[in-house]
Coordinates of C-alpha atoms in Angstrom, one line a residue:
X1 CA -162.1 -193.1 -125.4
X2 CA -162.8 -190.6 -127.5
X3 CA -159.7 -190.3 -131.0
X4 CA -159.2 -187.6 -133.4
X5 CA -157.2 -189.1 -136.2
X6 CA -154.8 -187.4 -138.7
X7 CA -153.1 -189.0 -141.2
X8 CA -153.0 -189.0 -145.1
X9 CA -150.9 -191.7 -146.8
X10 CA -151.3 -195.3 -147.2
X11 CA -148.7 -196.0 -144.2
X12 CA -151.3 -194.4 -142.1
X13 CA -154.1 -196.8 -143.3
X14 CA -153.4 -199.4 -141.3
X15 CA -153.7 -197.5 -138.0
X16 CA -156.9 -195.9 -139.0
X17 CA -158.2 -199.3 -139.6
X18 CA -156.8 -200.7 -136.6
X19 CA -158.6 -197.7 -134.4
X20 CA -161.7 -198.4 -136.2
X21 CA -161.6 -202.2 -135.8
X22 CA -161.1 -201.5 -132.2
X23 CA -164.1 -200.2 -132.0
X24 CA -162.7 -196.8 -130.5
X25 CA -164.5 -193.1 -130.7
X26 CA -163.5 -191.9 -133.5
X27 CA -165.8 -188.5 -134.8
X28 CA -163.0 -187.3 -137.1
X29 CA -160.8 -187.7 -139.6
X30 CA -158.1 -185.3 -140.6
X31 CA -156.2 -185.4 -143.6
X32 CA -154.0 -183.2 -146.4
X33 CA -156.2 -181.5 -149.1
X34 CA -156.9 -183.9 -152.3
X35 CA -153.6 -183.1 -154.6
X36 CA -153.1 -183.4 -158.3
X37 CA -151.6 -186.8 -159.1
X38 CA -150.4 -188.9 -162.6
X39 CA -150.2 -187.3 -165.8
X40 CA -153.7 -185.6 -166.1
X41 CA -152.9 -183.6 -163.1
X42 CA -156.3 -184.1 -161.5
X43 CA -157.0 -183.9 -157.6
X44 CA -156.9 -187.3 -156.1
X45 CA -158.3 -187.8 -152.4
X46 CA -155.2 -189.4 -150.1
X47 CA -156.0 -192.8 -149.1
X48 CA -156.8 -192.2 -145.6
X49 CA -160.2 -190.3 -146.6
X50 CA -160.9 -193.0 -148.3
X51 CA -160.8 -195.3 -145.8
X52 CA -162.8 -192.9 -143.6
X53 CA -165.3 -192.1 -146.4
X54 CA -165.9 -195.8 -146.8
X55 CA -166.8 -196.0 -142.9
X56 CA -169.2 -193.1 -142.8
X57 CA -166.5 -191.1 -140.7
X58 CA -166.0 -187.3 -141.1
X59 CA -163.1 -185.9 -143.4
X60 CA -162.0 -182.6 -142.6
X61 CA -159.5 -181.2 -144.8
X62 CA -157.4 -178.3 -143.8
X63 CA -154.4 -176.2 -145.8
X64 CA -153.3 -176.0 -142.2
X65 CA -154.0 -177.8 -139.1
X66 CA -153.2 -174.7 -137.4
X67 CA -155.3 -172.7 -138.8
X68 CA -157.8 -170.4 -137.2
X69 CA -160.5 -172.5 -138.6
X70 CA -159.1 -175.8 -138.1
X71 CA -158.2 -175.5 -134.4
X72 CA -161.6 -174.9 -133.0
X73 CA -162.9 -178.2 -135.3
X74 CA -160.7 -180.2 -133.8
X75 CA -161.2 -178.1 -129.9
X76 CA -165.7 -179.4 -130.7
X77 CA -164.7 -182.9 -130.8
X78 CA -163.1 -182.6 -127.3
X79 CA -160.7 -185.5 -128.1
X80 CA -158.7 -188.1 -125.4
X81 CA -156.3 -188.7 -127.4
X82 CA -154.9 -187.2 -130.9
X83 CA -153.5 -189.8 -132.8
X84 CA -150.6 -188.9 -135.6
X85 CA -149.5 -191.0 -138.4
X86 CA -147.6 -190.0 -141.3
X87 CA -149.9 -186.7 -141.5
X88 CA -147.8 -184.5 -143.6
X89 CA -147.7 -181.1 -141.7
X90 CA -146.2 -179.7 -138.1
X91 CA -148.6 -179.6 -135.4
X92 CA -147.9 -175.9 -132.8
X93 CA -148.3 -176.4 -129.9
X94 CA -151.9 -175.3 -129.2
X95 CA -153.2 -178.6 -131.4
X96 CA -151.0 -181.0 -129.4
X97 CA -152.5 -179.7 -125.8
X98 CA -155.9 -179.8 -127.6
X99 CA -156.6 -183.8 -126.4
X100 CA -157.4 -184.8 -122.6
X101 CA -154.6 -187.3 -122.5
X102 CA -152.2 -187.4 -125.1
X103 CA -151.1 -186.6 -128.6
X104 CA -149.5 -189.6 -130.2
X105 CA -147.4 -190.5 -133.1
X106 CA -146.8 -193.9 -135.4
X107 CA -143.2 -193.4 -136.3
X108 CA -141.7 -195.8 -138.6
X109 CA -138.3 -195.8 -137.1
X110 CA -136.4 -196.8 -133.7
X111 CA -136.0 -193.4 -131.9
X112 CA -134.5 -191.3 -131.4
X113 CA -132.7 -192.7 -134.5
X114 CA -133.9 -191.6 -137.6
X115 CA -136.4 -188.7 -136.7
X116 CA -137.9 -187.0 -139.4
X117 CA -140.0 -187.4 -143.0
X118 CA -138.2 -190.1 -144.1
X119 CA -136.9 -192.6 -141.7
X120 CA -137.4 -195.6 -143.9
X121 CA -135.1 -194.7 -146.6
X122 CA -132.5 -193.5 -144.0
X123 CA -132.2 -196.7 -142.2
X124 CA -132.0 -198.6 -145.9
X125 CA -129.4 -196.1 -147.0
X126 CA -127.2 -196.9 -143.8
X127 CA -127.2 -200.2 -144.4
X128 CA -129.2 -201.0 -140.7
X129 CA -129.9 -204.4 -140.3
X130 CA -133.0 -204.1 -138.3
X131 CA -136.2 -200.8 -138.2
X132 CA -139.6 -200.9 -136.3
X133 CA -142.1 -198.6 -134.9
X134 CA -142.4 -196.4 -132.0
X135 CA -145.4 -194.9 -130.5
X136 CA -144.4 -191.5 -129.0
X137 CA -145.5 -188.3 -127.1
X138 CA -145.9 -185.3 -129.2
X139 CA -144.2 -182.8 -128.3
X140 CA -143.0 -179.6 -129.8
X141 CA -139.4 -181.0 -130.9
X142 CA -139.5 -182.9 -134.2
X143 CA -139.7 -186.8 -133.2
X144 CA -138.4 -186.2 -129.3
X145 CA -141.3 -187.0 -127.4
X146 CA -141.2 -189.6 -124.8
X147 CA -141.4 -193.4 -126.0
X148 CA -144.9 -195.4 -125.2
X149 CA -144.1 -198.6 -126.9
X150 CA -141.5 -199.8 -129.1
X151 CA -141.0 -202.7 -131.5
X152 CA -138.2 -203.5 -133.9
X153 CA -138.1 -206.1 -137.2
X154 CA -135.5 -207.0 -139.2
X155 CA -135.3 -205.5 -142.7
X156 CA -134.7 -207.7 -145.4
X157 CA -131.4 -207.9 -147.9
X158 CA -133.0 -207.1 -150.8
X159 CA -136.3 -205.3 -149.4
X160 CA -137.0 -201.9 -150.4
X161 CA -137.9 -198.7 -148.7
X162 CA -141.9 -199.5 -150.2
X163 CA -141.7 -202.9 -148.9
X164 CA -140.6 -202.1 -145.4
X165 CA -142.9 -199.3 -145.1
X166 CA -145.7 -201.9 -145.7
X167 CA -144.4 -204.1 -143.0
X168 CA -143.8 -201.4 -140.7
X169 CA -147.6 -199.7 -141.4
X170 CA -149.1 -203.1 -140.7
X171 CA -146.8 -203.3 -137.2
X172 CA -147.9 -199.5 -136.6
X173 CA -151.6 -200.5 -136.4
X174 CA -150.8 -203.0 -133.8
X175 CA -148.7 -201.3 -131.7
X176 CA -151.1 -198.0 -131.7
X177 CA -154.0 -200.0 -130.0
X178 CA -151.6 -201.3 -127.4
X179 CA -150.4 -197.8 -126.6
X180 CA -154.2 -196.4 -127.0
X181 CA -155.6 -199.2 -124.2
X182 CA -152.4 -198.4 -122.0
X183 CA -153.2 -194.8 -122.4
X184 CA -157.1 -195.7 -121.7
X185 CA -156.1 -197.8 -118.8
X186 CA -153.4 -195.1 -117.2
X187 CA -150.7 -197.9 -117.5
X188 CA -148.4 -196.2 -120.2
X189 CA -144.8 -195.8 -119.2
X190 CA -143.4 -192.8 -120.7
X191 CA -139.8 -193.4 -121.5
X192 CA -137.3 -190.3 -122.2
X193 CA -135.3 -190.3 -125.6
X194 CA -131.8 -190.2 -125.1
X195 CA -131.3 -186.7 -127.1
X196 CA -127.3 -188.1 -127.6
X197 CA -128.5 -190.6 -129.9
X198 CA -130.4 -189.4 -131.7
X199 CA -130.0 -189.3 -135.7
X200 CA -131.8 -187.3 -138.4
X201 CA -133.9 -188.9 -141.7
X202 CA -135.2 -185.1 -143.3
X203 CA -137.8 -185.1 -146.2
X204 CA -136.6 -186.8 -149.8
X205 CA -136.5 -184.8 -152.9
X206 CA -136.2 -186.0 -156.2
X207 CA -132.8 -185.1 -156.7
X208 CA -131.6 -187.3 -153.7
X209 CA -132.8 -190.2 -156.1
X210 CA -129.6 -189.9 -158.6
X211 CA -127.5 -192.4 -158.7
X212 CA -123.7 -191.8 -157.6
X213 CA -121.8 -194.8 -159.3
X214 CA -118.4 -193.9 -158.1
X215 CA -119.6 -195.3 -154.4
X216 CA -119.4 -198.7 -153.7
X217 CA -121.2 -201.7 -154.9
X218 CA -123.1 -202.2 -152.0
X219 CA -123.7 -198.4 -151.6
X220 CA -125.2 -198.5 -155.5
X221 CA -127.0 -201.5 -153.8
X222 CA -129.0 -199.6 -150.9
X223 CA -129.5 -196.6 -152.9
X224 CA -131.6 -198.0 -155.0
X225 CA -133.5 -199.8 -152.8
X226 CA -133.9 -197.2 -150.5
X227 CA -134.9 -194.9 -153.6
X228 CA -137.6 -197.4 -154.4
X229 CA -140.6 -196.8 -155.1
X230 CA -139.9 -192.6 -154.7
X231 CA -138.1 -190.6 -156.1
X232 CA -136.6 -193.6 -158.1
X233 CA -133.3 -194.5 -158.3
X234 CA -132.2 -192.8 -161.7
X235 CA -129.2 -192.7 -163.7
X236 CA -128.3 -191.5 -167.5
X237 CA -127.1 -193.6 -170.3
X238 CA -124.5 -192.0 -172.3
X239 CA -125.9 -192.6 -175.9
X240 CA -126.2 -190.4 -178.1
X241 CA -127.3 -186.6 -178.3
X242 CA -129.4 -186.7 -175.7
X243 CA -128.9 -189.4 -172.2
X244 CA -131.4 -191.9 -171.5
X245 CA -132.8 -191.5 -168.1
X246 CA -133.6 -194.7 -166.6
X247 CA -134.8 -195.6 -163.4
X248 CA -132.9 -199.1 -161.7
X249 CA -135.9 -200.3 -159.8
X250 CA -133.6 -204.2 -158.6
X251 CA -130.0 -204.1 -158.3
X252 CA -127.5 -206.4 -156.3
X253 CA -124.3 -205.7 -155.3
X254 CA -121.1 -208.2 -156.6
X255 CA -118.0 -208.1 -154.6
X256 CA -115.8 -209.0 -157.2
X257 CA -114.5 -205.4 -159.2
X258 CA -111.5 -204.4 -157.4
X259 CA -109.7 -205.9 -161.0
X260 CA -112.6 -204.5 -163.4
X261 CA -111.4 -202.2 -165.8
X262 CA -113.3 -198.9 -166.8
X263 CA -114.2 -195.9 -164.6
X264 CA -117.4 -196.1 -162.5
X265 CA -120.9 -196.2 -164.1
X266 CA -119.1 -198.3 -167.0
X267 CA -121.1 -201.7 -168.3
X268 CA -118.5 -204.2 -167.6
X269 CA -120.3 -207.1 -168.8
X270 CA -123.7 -208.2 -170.2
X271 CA -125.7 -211.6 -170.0
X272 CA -129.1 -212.9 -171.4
X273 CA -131.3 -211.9 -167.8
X274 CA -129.2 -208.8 -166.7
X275 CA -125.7 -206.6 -166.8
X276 CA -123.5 -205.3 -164.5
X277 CA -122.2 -201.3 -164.2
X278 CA -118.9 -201.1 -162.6
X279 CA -118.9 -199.0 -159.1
X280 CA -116.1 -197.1 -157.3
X281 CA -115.5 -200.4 -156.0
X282 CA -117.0 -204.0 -156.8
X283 CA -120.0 -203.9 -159.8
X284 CA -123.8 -203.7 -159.3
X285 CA -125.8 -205.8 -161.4
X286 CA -129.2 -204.6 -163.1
X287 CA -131.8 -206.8 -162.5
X288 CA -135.2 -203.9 -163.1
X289 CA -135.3 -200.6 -164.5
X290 CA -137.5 -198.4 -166.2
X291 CA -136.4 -196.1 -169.2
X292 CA -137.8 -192.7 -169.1
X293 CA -141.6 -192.8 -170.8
X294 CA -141.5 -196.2 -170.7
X295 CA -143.0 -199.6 -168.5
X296 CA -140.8 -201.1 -165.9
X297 CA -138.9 -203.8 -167.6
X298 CA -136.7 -206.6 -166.7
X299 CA -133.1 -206.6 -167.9
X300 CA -133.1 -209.0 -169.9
X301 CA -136.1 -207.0 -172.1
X302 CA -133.4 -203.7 -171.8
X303 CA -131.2 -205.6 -173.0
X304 CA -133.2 -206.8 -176.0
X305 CA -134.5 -203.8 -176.7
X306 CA -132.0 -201.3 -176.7
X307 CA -129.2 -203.4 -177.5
X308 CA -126.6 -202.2 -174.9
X309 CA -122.9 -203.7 -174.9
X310 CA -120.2 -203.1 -172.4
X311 CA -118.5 -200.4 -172.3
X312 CA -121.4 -198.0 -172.3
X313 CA -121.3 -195.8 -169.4
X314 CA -123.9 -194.4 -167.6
X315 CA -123.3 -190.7 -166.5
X316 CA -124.3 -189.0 -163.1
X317 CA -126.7 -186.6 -165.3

């Protein structure tokens, strides 16, 4: 069976090295263009083409799949099956009828819940218990296509959105070749979403990172690991002319609060290994951050180094 794969980041690597392992067809790699990254600003290749560069596979690169010249480079490779994962860009409808069989997608969520750019972080910020991965149609409706296979894992109490997303890649990869050979075989089942339940995760930006400490504790709590590792979970402390931006990369929620004085985002108390900000209800202790310009620290160096005391408070921006 014959694959054309497109996918750019490194939640797609796993897939592409699944396909590849499997021993499948694979004459072409698509990917987003190489884009500036750190603080140089030079063009870095996405870790997919590197993967395919290291195998001796083709790399095409296009500003738009949809493009007049990209469509007939993927039309020449006459693929079975297109396989999706975390590519980046909309396909119209004349690339997903381009494959023999199917166009397929990794999707790091349980649909229909959580379609979109960001279903990791969603499911972390509504405090779900368990994610997983489904292997879907494409179809011309973000994320609505008909379920091929489906697995779920529970997400961890203090896991972040990075960390599941690694889990989640690694199931991807695995449940891909099972949907590939049932495609290859003509035993997929092709299971209708319920469109009723269906929820939306749309794209991040860095402003959803900031930190609103008049929630909960336990809101604070998911924010920031859903946050982590981008945008970042950031906040400002309140010193002096100009706030601190910091960036709380480990937090836990306390219970306790209710009796706390101080409005929310106030440091209510401060130990040797970490310190705790008051929330609209219960506190959040600090356990990681990063000050703007600066390494990630523990607390317990923050605290050292800049010398905080309760009753700071840090701001909303």
């Amino acid at each position: 069976m014959k694959i054309v794969f497109l996918g750019t980041p490194e939640f797609a690597v796993p897939s592409l090295e699944a396909i590849i392992k499997a021993g499948y067809d694979l004459p072409l790699v698509v990917t987003q263009p190489d884009r500036p990254k750190g603080r140089e600003g030079k063009p870095q290749p996405p870790p997919v083409k590197l993967l395919a560069q290291a195998h001796g596979i083709p790399v095409c690169q296009p500003e738009s799949v949809n493009s007049e010249e990209s469509v007939p480079r993927l039309a020449a490779e006459q693929p079975d099956v297109l396989v999706v994962a975390a590519f980046g860009q909309i396909l119209r409808k004349r690339v997903i009828e381009l494959p023999r069989i199917a166009c397929v997608n990794v999707h790091a969520s349980l649909l229909p819940k959580y379609r979109g750019a960001a279903p990791v972080p969603a499911a972390i910020l509504n405090g779900e218990r368990i994610s997983g991965v489904t292997i879907q149609k494409v179809v011309r409706k973000l994320d609505a296509g008909d379920i091929i296979r489906q697995e779920s894992i529970p997400i961890g109490d203090d896991e972040t959105a990075g960390e599941l997303a690694e889990r989640l890649a690694r199931l991807g990869g695995t449940l891909l070749i099972e949907a590939l050979r049932d495609l290859e075989h003509g035993t997929a089942r092709f299971v209708p979403q319920d469109d009723s339940l269906a929820t939306s995760a749309p794209m991040l930006t860095k402003a959803d990172g900031l930190i609103r400490w008049s929630q909960n504790a336990e809101q604070v709590a998911r924010h920031v690991r859903a946050m982590t590792p981008w945008p970042g979970a950031f906040t400002f402390l309140a010193r002096g002319a100009q706030p601190l931006r910091i960036t709380i990369k480990r937090a836990r929620p306390e219970s306790r609060g209710n009796e706390q004085p101080g409005e929310p985002g106030v440091i209510v108390s401060v130990s040797r290994e970490r310190f705790a900000v008051k929330a609209g209800c219960g506190v959040v202790l600090v356990e990681e951050l990063q000050p703007a310009g600066k390494r990630q620290m523990s607390a317990a160096e923050f605290i050292r180094g800049y010398r905080i005391s309760t009753g700071e408070r840090f701001a909303d921006g």
